[in-house]
JSON list of C-alpha atoms in Angstrom, two decimals:
[
{"chain": "A", "resi": 25, "resn": "UNK", "atom": "CA", "xyz": [-3.01, 12.71, 1.43]},
{"chain": "A", "resi": 26, "resn": "UNK", "atom": "CA", "xyz": [-4.11, 12.62, 5.00]},
{"chain": "A", "resi": 27, "resn": "UNK", "atom": "CA", "xyz": [-2.54, 13.05, 8.39]},
{"chain": "A", "resi": 28, "resn": "UNK", "atom": "CA", "xyz": [-2.97, 9.85, 10.43]},
{"chain": "A", "resi": 29, "resn": "UNK", "atom": "CA", "xyz": [-3.61, 9.85, 14.15]},
{"chain": "A", "resi": 30, "resn": "UNK", "atom": "CA", "xyz": [-3.83, 6.66, 16.18]},
{"chain": "A", "resi": 31, "resn": "UNK", "atom": "CA", "xyz": [-5.14, 7.10, 19.69]},
{"chain": "A", "resi": 32, "resn": "UNK", "atom": "CA", "xyz": [-4.66, 4.38, 22.31]},
{"chain": "A", "resi": 33, "resn": "UNK", "atom": "CA", "xyz": [-4.92, 1.43, 19.89]},
{"chain": "A", "resi": 34, "resn": "UNK", "atom": "CA", "xyz": [-5.38, -1.91, 21.65]},
{"chain": "A", "resi": 35, "resn": "UNK", "atom": "CA", "xyz": [-5.51, -5.46, 20.24]},
{"chain": "A", "resi": 36, "resn": "UNK", "atom": "CA", "xyz": [-4.30, -8.73, 21.75]},
{"chain": "A", "resi": 37, "resn": "UNK", "atom": "CA", "xyz": [-0.86, -7.84, 20.29]},
{"chain": "A", "resi": 38, "resn": "UNK", "atom": "CA", "xyz": [-0.82, -4.04, 20.59]},
{"chain": "A", "resi": 39, "resn": "UNK", "atom": "CA", "xyz": [-1.13, -2.20, 23.91]},
{"chain": "A", "resi": 40, "resn": "UNK", "atom": "CA", "xyz": [-1.91, 1.52, 24.03]},
{"chain": "A", "resi": 41, "resn": "UNK", "atom": "CA", "xyz": [-0.32, 2.55, 20.73]},
{"chain": "A", "resi": 42, "resn": "UNK", "atom": "CA", "xyz": [-0.66, 6.25, 19.91]},
{"chain": "A", "resi": 43, "resn": "UNK", "atom": "CA", "xyz": [1.14, 8.07, 17.11]},
{"chain": "A", "resi": 44, "resn": "UNK", "atom": "CA", "xyz": [0.73, 10.83, 14.56]},
{"chain": "A", "resi": 45, "resn": "UNK", "atom": "CA", "xyz": [1.96, 10.77, 10.96]},
{"chain": "A", "resi": 46, "resn": "UNK", "atom": "CA", "xyz": [1.87, 14.10, 9.17]},
{"chain": "A", "resi": 47, "resn": "UNK", "atom": "CA", "xyz": [0.15, 14.67, 5.85]},
{"chain": "A", "resi": 48, "resn": "UNK", "atom": "CA", "xyz": [2.40, 13.59, 2.97]},
{"chain": "A", "resi": 49, "resn": "UNK", "atom": "CA", "xyz": [4.97, 12.06, 5.32]},
{"chain": "A", "resi": 50, "resn": "UNK", "atom": "CA", "xyz": [6.75, 8.73, 4.88]},
{"chain": "A", "resi": 51, "resn": "UNK", "atom": "CA", "xyz": [6.83, 7.07, 8.30]},
{"chain": "A", "resi": 52, "resn": "UNK", "atom": "CA", "xyz": [9.01, 3.97, 8.65]},
{"chain": "A", "resi": 53, "resn": "UNK", "atom": "CA", "xyz": [8.24, 1.53, 11.44]},
{"chain": "A", "resi": 54, "resn": "UNK", "atom": "CA", "xyz": [11.10, -0.86, 12.23]},
{"chain": "A", "resi": 55, "resn": "UNK", "atom": "CA", "xyz": [10.91, -3.88, 14.47]},
{"chain": "A", "resi": 56, "resn": "UNK", "atom": "CA", "xyz": [11.53, -7.62, 14.71]},
{"chain": "A", "resi": 57, "resn": "UNK", "atom": "CA", "xyz": [9.11, -10.29, 13.49]},
{"chain": "A", "resi": 58, "resn": "UNK", "atom": "CA", "xyz": [6.17, -10.71, 15.85]},
{"chain": "A", "resi": 59, "resn": "UNK", "atom": "CA", "xyz": [6.35, -7.18, 17.26]},
{"chain": "A", "resi": 60, "resn": "UNK", "atom": "CA", "xyz": [2.92, -6.20, 15.90]},
{"chain": "A", "resi": 61, "resn": "UNK", "atom": "CA", "xyz": [3.95, -4.13, 12.87]},
{"chain": "A", "resi": 62, "resn": "UNK", "atom": "CA", "xyz": [1.61, -5.93, 10.46]},
{"chain": "A", "resi": 63, "resn": "UNK", "atom": "CA", "xyz": [-1.17, -5.91, 13.04]},
{"chain": "A", "resi": 64, "resn": "UNK", "atom": "CA", "xyz": [-0.89, -2.13, 13.25]},
{"chain": "A", "resi": 65, "resn": "UNK", "atom": "CA", "xyz": [-1.27, -1.85, 9.47]},
{"chain": "A", "resi": 66, "resn": "UNK", "atom": "CA", "xyz": [-4.27, -4.21, 9.58]},
{"chain": "A", "resi": 67, "resn": "UNK", "atom": "CA", "xyz": [-5.87, -2.00, 12.25]},
{"chain": "A", "resi": 68, "resn": "UNK", "atom": "CA", "xyz": [-5.41, 1.14, 10.13]},
{"chain": "A", "resi": 69, "resn": "UNK", "atom": "CA", "xyz": [-6.82, -0.63, 7.07]},
{"chain": "A", "resi": 70, "resn": "UNK", "atom": "CA", "xyz": [-9.84, -1.87, 9.04]},
{"chain": "A", "resi": 71, "resn": "UNK", "atom": "CA", "xyz": [-8.96, -5.56, 8.81]},
{"chain": "A", "resi": 72, "resn": "UNK", "atom": "CA", "xyz": [-8.55, -6.26, 12.56]},
{"chain": "A", "resi": 73, "resn": "UNK", "atom": "CA", "xyz": [-10.88, -5.53, 15.45]},
{"chain": "A", "resi": 74, "resn": "UNK", "atom": "CA", "xyz": [-9.40, -3.10, 17.96]},
{"chain": "A", "resi": 75, "resn": "UNK", "atom": "CA", "xyz": [-10.07, -0.57, 20.67]},
{"chain": "A", "resi": 76, "resn": "UNK", "atom": "CA", "xyz": [-9.05, 3.05, 20.25]},
{"chain": "A", "resi": 77, "resn": "UNK", "atom": "CA", "xyz": [-9.49, 5.70, 17.59]},
{"chain": "A", "resi": 78, "resn": "UNK", "atom": "CA", "xyz": [-8.12, 6.13, 14.08]},
{"chain": "A", "resi": 79, "resn": "UNK", "atom": "CA", "xyz": [-8.37, 9.56, 12.48]},
{"chain": "A", "resi": 80, "resn": "UNK", "atom": "CA", "xyz": [-7.44, 10.78, 9.01]},
{"chain": "A", "resi": 81, "resn": "UNK", "atom": "CA", "xyz": [-7.21, 14.58, 9.02]},
{"chain": "A", "resi": 82, "resn": "UNK", "atom": "CA", "xyz": [-8.98, 14.67, 12.41]},
{"chain": "A", "resi": 83, "resn": "UNK", "atom": "CA", "xyz": [-11.93, 12.69, 10.97]},
{"chain": "A", "resi": 84, "resn": "UNK", "atom": "CA", "xyz": [-12.71, 9.37, 12.62]},
{"chain": "A", "resi": 85, "resn": "UNK", "atom": "CA", "xyz": [-12.40, 6.46, 10.21]},
{"chain": "A", "resi": 86, "resn": "UNK", "atom": "CA", "xyz": [-12.26, 3.50, 12.61]},
{"chain": "A", "resi": 87, "resn": "UNK", "atom": "CA", "xyz": [-15.95, 2.77, 12.15]},
{"chain": "A", "resi": 88, "resn": "UNK", "atom": "CA", "xyz": [-15.78, 2.86, 8.36]},
{"chain": "A", "resi": 89, "resn": "UNK", "atom": "CA", "xyz": [-15.48, -0.35, 6.30]},
{"chain": "A", "resi": 90, "resn": "UNK", "atom": "CA", "xyz": [-12.03, -0.89, 4.77]},
{"chain": "A", "resi": 91, "resn": "UNK", "atom": "CA", "xyz": [-13.01, 0.14, 1.24]},
{"chain": "A", "resi": 92, "resn": "UNK", "atom": "CA", "xyz": [-14.28, 3.55, 2.46]},
{"chain": "A", "resi": 93, "resn": "UNK", "atom": "CA", "xyz": [-11.11, 4.55, 4.34]},
{"chain": "A", "resi": 94, "resn": "UNK", "atom": "CA", "xyz": [-9.05, 5.62, 1.32]},
{"chain": "A", "resi": 95, "resn": "UNK", "atom": "CA", "xyz": [-6.23, 3.21, 2.12]},
{"chain": "A", "resi": 96, "resn": "UNK", "atom": "CA", "xyz": [-3.95, 1.49, -0.38]},
{"chain": "A", "resi": 97, "resn": "UNK", "atom": "CA", "xyz": [-2.26, -1.60, 1.04]},
{"chain": "A", "resi": 98, "resn": "UNK", "atom": "CA", "xyz": [0.67, -3.64, -0.28]},
{"chain": "A", "resi": 99, "resn": "UNK", "atom": "CA", "xyz": [0.73, -6.84, 1.75]},
{"chain": "A", "resi": 100, "resn": "UNK", "atom": "CA", "xyz": [3.95, -8.69, 2.52]},
{"chain": "A", "resi": 101, "resn": "UNK", "atom": "CA", "xyz": [2.83, -11.67, 0.44]},
{"chain": "A", "resi": 102, "resn": "UNK", "atom": "CA", "xyz": [1.37, -9.33, -2.27]},
{"chain": "A", "resi": 103, "resn": "UNK", "atom": "CA", "xyz": [-1.99, -11.14, -2.41]},
{"chain": "A", "resi": 104, "resn": "UNK", "atom": "CA", "xyz": [-2.33, -10.96, -6.18]},
{"chain": "A", "resi": 105, "resn": "UNK", "atom": "CA", "xyz": [-5.15, -13.06, -7.58]},
{"chain": "A", "resi": 106, "resn": "UNK", "atom": "CA", "xyz": [-3.29, -15.85, -9.44]},
{"chain": "A", "resi": 107, "resn": "UNK", "atom": "CA", "xyz": [-6.04, -16.55, -11.99]},
{"chain": "A", "resi": 108, "resn": "UNK", "atom": "CA", "xyz": [-6.54, -12.90, -12.97]},
{"chain": "A", "resi": 109, "resn": "UNK", "atom": "CA", "xyz": [-4.44, -10.89, -15.39]},
{"chain": "A", "resi": 110, "resn": "UNK", "atom": "CA", "xyz": [-2.35, -7.94, -14.26]},
{"chain": "A", "resi": 111, "resn": "UNK", "atom": "CA", "xyz": [-5.06, -5.62, -15.59]},
{"chain": "A", "resi": 112, "resn": "UNK", "atom": "CA", "xyz": [-7.84, -7.45, -13.71]},
{"chain": "A", "resi": 113, "resn": "UNK", "atom": "CA", "xyz": [-5.78, -7.40, -10.49]},
{"chain": "A", "resi": 114, "resn": "UNK", "atom": "CA", "xyz": [-5.53, -3.61, -10.79]},
{"chain": "A", "resi": 115, "resn": "UNK", "atom": "CA", "xyz": [-9.21, -3.25, -11.60]},
{"chain": "A", "resi": 116, "resn": "UNK", "atom": "CA", "xyz": [-10.12, -5.30, -8.52]},
{"chain": "A", "resi": 117, "resn": "UNK", "atom": "CA", "xyz": [-9.00, -2.45, -6.29]},
{"chain": "A", "resi": 118, "resn": "UNK", "atom": "CA", "xyz": [-11.25, 0.03, -8.10]},
{"chain": "A", "resi": 119, "resn": "UNK", "atom": "CA", "xyz": [-14.53, -1.80, -8.49]},
{"chain": "A", "resi": 120, "resn": "UNK", "atom": "CA", "xyz": [-16.02, -0.80, -5.12]},
{"chain": "A", "resi": 121, "resn": "UNK", "atom": "CA", "xyz": [-15.37, 2.90, -5.67]},
{"chain": "A", "resi": 122, "resn": "UNK", "atom": "CA", "xyz": [-18.35, 3.44, -7.97]},
{"chain": "A", "resi": 123, "resn": "UNK", "atom": "CA", "xyz": [-16.22, 4.75, -10.83]},
{"chain": "A", "resi": 124, "resn": "UNK", "atom": "CA", "xyz": [-17.25, 4.48, -14.47]},
{"chain": "A", "resi": 125, "resn": "UNK", "atom": "CA", "xyz": [-15.61, 1.73, -16.50]},
{"chain": "A", "resi": 126, "resn": "UNK", "atom": "CA", "xyz": [-13.87, 4.39, -18.59]},
{"chain": "A", "resi": 127, "resn": "UNK", "atom": "CA", "xyz": [-12.37, 6.06, -15.49]},
{"chain": "A", "resi": 128, "resn": "UNK", "atom": "CA", "xyz": [-11.22, 2.70, -14.12]},
{"chain": "A", "resi": 129, "resn": "UNK", "atom": "CA", "xyz": [-9.61, 1.79, -17.46]},
{"chain": "A", "resi": 130, "resn": "UNK", "atom": "CA", "xyz": [-7.86, 5.18, -17.62]},
{"chain": "A", "resi": 131, "resn": "UNK", "atom": "CA", "xyz": [-6.48, 4.81, -14.09]},
{"chain": "A", "resi": 132, "resn": "UNK", "atom": "CA", "xyz": [-5.23, 1.28, -14.77]},
{"chain": "A", "resi": 133, "resn": "UNK", "atom": "CA", "xyz": [-3.54, 2.40, -17.99]},
{"chain": "A", "resi": 134, "resn": "UNK", "atom": "CA", "xyz": [-1.89, 5.36, -16.25]},
{"chain": "A", "resi": 135, "resn": "UNK", "atom": "CA", "xyz": [-0.62, 3.24, -13.34]},
{"chain": "A", "resi": 136, "resn": "UNK", "atom": "CA", "xyz": [0.71, 0.51, -15.65]},
{"chain": "A", "resi": 137, "resn": "UNK", "atom": "CA", "xyz": [2.60, 3.12, -17.67]},
{"chain": "A", "resi": 138, "resn": "UNK", "atom": "CA", "xyz": [3.88, 4.93, -14.57]},
{"chain": "A", "resi": 139, "resn": "UNK", "atom": "CA", "xyz": [5.27, 1.69, -13.11]},
{"chain": "A", "resi": 140, "resn": "UNK", "atom": "CA", "xyz": [6.61, 0.58, -16.51]},
{"chain": "A", "resi": 141, "resn": "UNK", "atom": "CA", "xyz": [4.59, -2.66, -16.60]},
{"chain": "A", "resi": 142, "resn": "UNK", "atom": "CA", "xyz": [2.09, -1.80, -19.34]},
{"chain": "A", "resi": 143, "resn": "UNK", "atom": "CA", "xyz": [3.50, -4.60, -21.51]},
{"chain": "A", "resi": 144, "resn": "UNK", "atom": "CA", "xyz": [2.44, -7.10, -18.80]},
{"chain": "A", "resi": 145, "resn": "UNK", "atom": "CA", "xyz": [-1.23, -6.10, -18.85]},
{"chain": "A", "resi": 146, "resn": "UNK", "atom": "CA", "xyz": [-2.56, -9.49, -20.01]},
{"chain": "A", "resi": 147, "resn": "UNK", "atom": "CA", "xyz": [-0.19, -11.75, -18.08]},
{"chain": "A", "resi": 148, "resn": "UNK", "atom": "CA", "xyz": [-1.00, -13.79, -14.99]},
{"chain": "A", "resi": 149, "resn": "UNK", "atom": "CA", "xyz": [1.00, -13.25, -11.77]},
{"chain": "A", "resi": 150, "resn": "UNK", "atom": "CA", "xyz": [2.65, -16.68, -12.14]},
{"chain": "A", "resi": 151, "resn": "UNK", "atom": "CA", "xyz": [4.26, -15.45, -15.36]},
{"chain": "A", "resi": 152, "resn": "UNK", "atom": "CA", "xyz": [5.92, -12.44, -13.69]},
{"chain": "A", "resi": 153, "resn": "UNK", "atom": "CA", "xyz": [9.26, -11.96, -11.94]},
{"chain": "A", "resi": 154, "resn": "UNK", "atom": "CA", "xyz": [9.33, -10.98, -8.28]},
{"chain": "A", "resi": 155, "resn": "UNK", "atom": "CA", "xyz": [9.98, -7.33, -9.11]},
{"chain": "A", "resi": 156, "resn": "UNK", "atom": "CA", "xyz": [7.16, -7.27, -11.66]},
{"chain": "A", "resi": 157, "resn": "UNK", "atom": "CA", "xyz": [4.74, -8.78, -9.13]},
{"chain": "A", "resi": 158, "resn": "UNK", "atom": "CA", "xyz": [5.81, -6.15, -6.62]},
{"chain": "A", "resi": 159, "resn": "UNK", "atom": "CA", "xyz": [5.11, -3.35, -9.12]},
{"chain": "A", "resi": 160, "resn": "UNK", "atom": "CA", "xyz": [1.68, -4.81, -9.89]},
{"chain": "A", "resi": 161, "resn": "UNK", "atom": "CA", "xyz": [0.83, -4.99, -6.16]},
{"chain": "A", "resi": 162, "resn": "UNK", "atom": "CA", "xyz": [1.99, -1.40, -5.71]},
{"chain": "A", "resi": 163, "resn": "UNK", "atom": "CA", "xyz": [0.00, -0.38, -8.79]},
{"chain": "A", "resi": 164, "resn": "UNK", "atom": "CA", "xyz": [-3.14, -1.98, -7.40]},
{"chain": "A", "resi": 165, "resn": "UNK", "atom": "CA", "xyz": [-2.70, 0.01, -4.19]},
{"chain": "A", "resi": 166, "resn": "UNK", "atom": "CA", "xyz": [-2.04, 3.28, -6.05]},
{"chain": "A", "resi": 167, "resn": "UNK", "atom": "CA", "xyz": [-4.76, 2.94, -8.71]},
{"chain": "A", "resi": 168, "resn": "UNK", "atom": "CA", "xyz": [-7.46, 3.92, -6.21]},
{"chain": "A", "resi": 169, "resn": "UNK", "atom": "CA", "xyz": [-5.62, 7.22, -5.45]},
{"chain": "A", "resi": 170, "resn": "UNK", "atom": "CA", "xyz": [-5.41, 6.40, -1.73]},
{"chain": "A", "resi": 171, "resn": "UNK", "atom": "CA", "xyz": [-5.10, 9.06, 0.93]},
{"chain": "A", "resi": 172, "resn": "UNK", "atom": "CA", "xyz": [-2.89, 6.67, 2.91]},
{"chain": "A", "resi": 173, "resn": "UNK", "atom": "CA", "xyz": [-0.49, 4.00, 1.59]},
{"chain": "A", "resi": 174, "resn": "UNK", "atom": "CA", "xyz": [0.41, 1.04, 3.83]},
{"chain": "A", "resi": 175, "resn": "UNK", "atom": "CA", "xyz": [3.46, -1.04, 2.90]},
{"chain": "A", "resi": 176, "resn": "UNK", "atom": "CA", "xyz": [4.06, -4.27, 4.84]},
{"chain": "A", "resi": 177, "resn": "UNK", "atom": "CA", "xyz": [7.68, -5.34, 4.22]},
{"chain": "A", "resi": 178, "resn": "UNK", "atom": "CA", "xyz": [7.01, -4.98, 0.50]},
{"chain": "A", "resi": 179, "resn": "UNK", "atom": "CA", "xyz": [10.53, -5.80, -0.67]},
{"chain": "A", "resi": 180, "resn": "UNK", "atom": "CA", "xyz": [11.52, -8.54, 1.79]},
{"chain": "A", "resi": 181, "resn": "UNK", "atom": "CA", "xyz": [11.22, -11.39, -0.72]},
{"chain": "A", "resi": 182, "resn": "UNK", "atom": "CA", "xyz": [13.24, -9.68, -3.46]},
{"chain": "A", "resi": 183, "resn": "UNK", "atom": "CA", "xyz": [16.94, -9.85, -4.22]},
{"chain": "A", "resi": 184, "resn": "UNK", "atom": "CA", "xyz": [19.02, -6.88, -3.04]},
{"chain": "A", "resi": 185, "resn": "UNK", "atom": "CA", "xyz": [19.32, -5.21, -6.45]},
{"chain": "A", "resi": 186, "resn": "UNK", "atom": "CA", "xyz": [15.62, -5.43, -7.31]},
{"chain": "A", "resi": 187, "resn": "UNK", "atom": "CA", "xyz": [14.60, -4.30, -3.82]},
{"chain": "A", "resi": 188, "resn": "UNK", "atom": "CA", "xyz": [16.93, -1.30, -4.01]},
{"chain": "A", "resi": 189, "resn": "UNK", "atom": "CA", "xyz": [15.59, -0.33, -7.45]},
{"chain": "A", "resi": 190, "resn": "UNK", "atom": "CA", "xyz": [11.98, -0.54, -6.24]},
{"chain": "A", "resi": 191, "resn": "UNK", "atom": "CA", "xyz": [12.77, 1.51, -3.13]},
{"chain": "A", "resi": 192, "resn": "UNK", "atom": "CA", "xyz": [14.12, 4.22, -5.44]},
{"chain": "A", "resi": 193, "resn": "UNK", "atom": "CA", "xyz": [10.95, 3.97, -7.54]},
{"chain": "A", "resi": 194, "resn": "UNK", "atom": "CA", "xyz": [8.86, 4.30, -4.38]},
{"chain": "A", "resi": 195, "resn": "UNK", "atom": "CA", "xyz": [10.78, 7.45, -3.43]},
{"chain": "A", "resi": 196, "resn": "UNK", "atom": "CA", "xyz": [10.16, 8.88, -6.90]},
{"chain": "A", "resi": 197, "resn": "UNK", "atom": "CA", "xyz": [6.44, 8.11, -6.68]},
{"chain": "A", "resi": 198, "resn": "UNK", "atom": "CA", "xyz": [6.23, 9.67, -3.22]},
{"chain": "A", "resi": 199, "resn": "UNK", "atom": "CA", "xyz": [7.89, 12.85, -4.43]},
{"chain": "A", "resi": 200, "resn": "UNK", "atom": "CA", "xyz": [5.36, 13.02, -7.25]},
{"chain": "A", "resi": 201, "resn": "UNK", "atom": "CA", "xyz": [2.16, 12.19, -5.33]},
{"chain": "A", "resi": 202, "resn": "UNK", "atom": "CA", "xyz": [3.05, 12.94, -1.66]},
{"chain": "A", "resi": 203, "resn": "UNK", "atom": "CA", "xyz": [0.75, 10.16, -0.43]},
{"chain": "A", "resi": 204, "resn": "UNK", "atom": "CA", "xyz": [1.01, 9.71, 3.33]},
{"chain": "A", "resi": 205, "resn": "UNK", "atom": "CA", "xyz": [2.87, 6.41, 3.68]},
{"chain": "A", "resi": 206, "resn": "UNK", "atom": "CA", "xyz": [3.45, 3.99, 6.55]},
{"chain": "A", "resi": 207, "resn": "UNK", "atom": "CA", "xyz": [6.29, 1.62, 5.61]},
{"chain": "A", "resi": 208, "resn": "UNK", "atom": "CA", "xyz": [6.91, -1.41, 7.84]},
{"chain": "A", "resi": 209, "resn": "UNK", "atom": "CA", "xyz": [10.21, -3.31, 7.78]},
{"chain": "A", "resi": 210, "resn": "UNK", "atom": "CA", "xyz": [12.55, -5.32, 9.98]},
{"chain": "A", "resi": 211, "resn": "UNK", "atom": "CA", "xyz": [15.56, -4.26, 7.86]},
{"chain": "A", "resi": 212, "resn": "UNK", "atom": "CA", "xyz": [17.48, -1.26, 9.25]},
{"chain": "A", "resi": 213, "resn": "UNK", "atom": "CA", "xyz": [19.31, -0.61, 5.96]},
{"chain": "A", "resi": 214, "resn": "UNK", "atom": "CA", "xyz": [15.98, -0.49, 4.14]},
{"chain": "A", "resi": 215, "resn": "UNK", "atom": "CA", "xyz": [14.57, 1.85, 6.80]},
{"chain": "A", "resi": 216, "resn": "UNK", "atom": "CA", "xyz": [17.55, 4.24, 6.46]},
{"chain": "A", "resi": 217, "resn": "UNK", "atom": "CA", "xyz": [17.27, 4.32, 2.68]}
]
């Protein structure tokens, strides 16, 4: 968990954005397509050049490479590797952390069990339903025990029932782990829930 502070963030899309998200808080950012919501997440994750400062717990992170920031990111299009199994997709988020193979395997097993997708371990993303893919993407983000979780319209491509179920699961996970979360959506009902 980390408090997030953005100070005067500037990109071609964003102009002078400053905000503070408290440690363990879920912050929902709502806005129409093209408003810069995804760009803001990319800035926090270190994927887009910008001006301004990004701090986690009053420590500057904007000069750190993405993999050293302690950020878990669920992209809108999930970005699962189609030729890798569910297990390998989860391991891909851990390999740069310098963990032992045993520790990585234990984390993957725990996340798969927690998200109730352990039985899918050897399957490819193309063999999964939309909700299962979403859980795998969330699992990949959580496996690294991030200080900050970024969610970019993670349920927008799912049917209402599956999206609602996964929002409830996300709430349960947040209550358990209290990871500081920035959730981006254009859906007001989703934001309220």
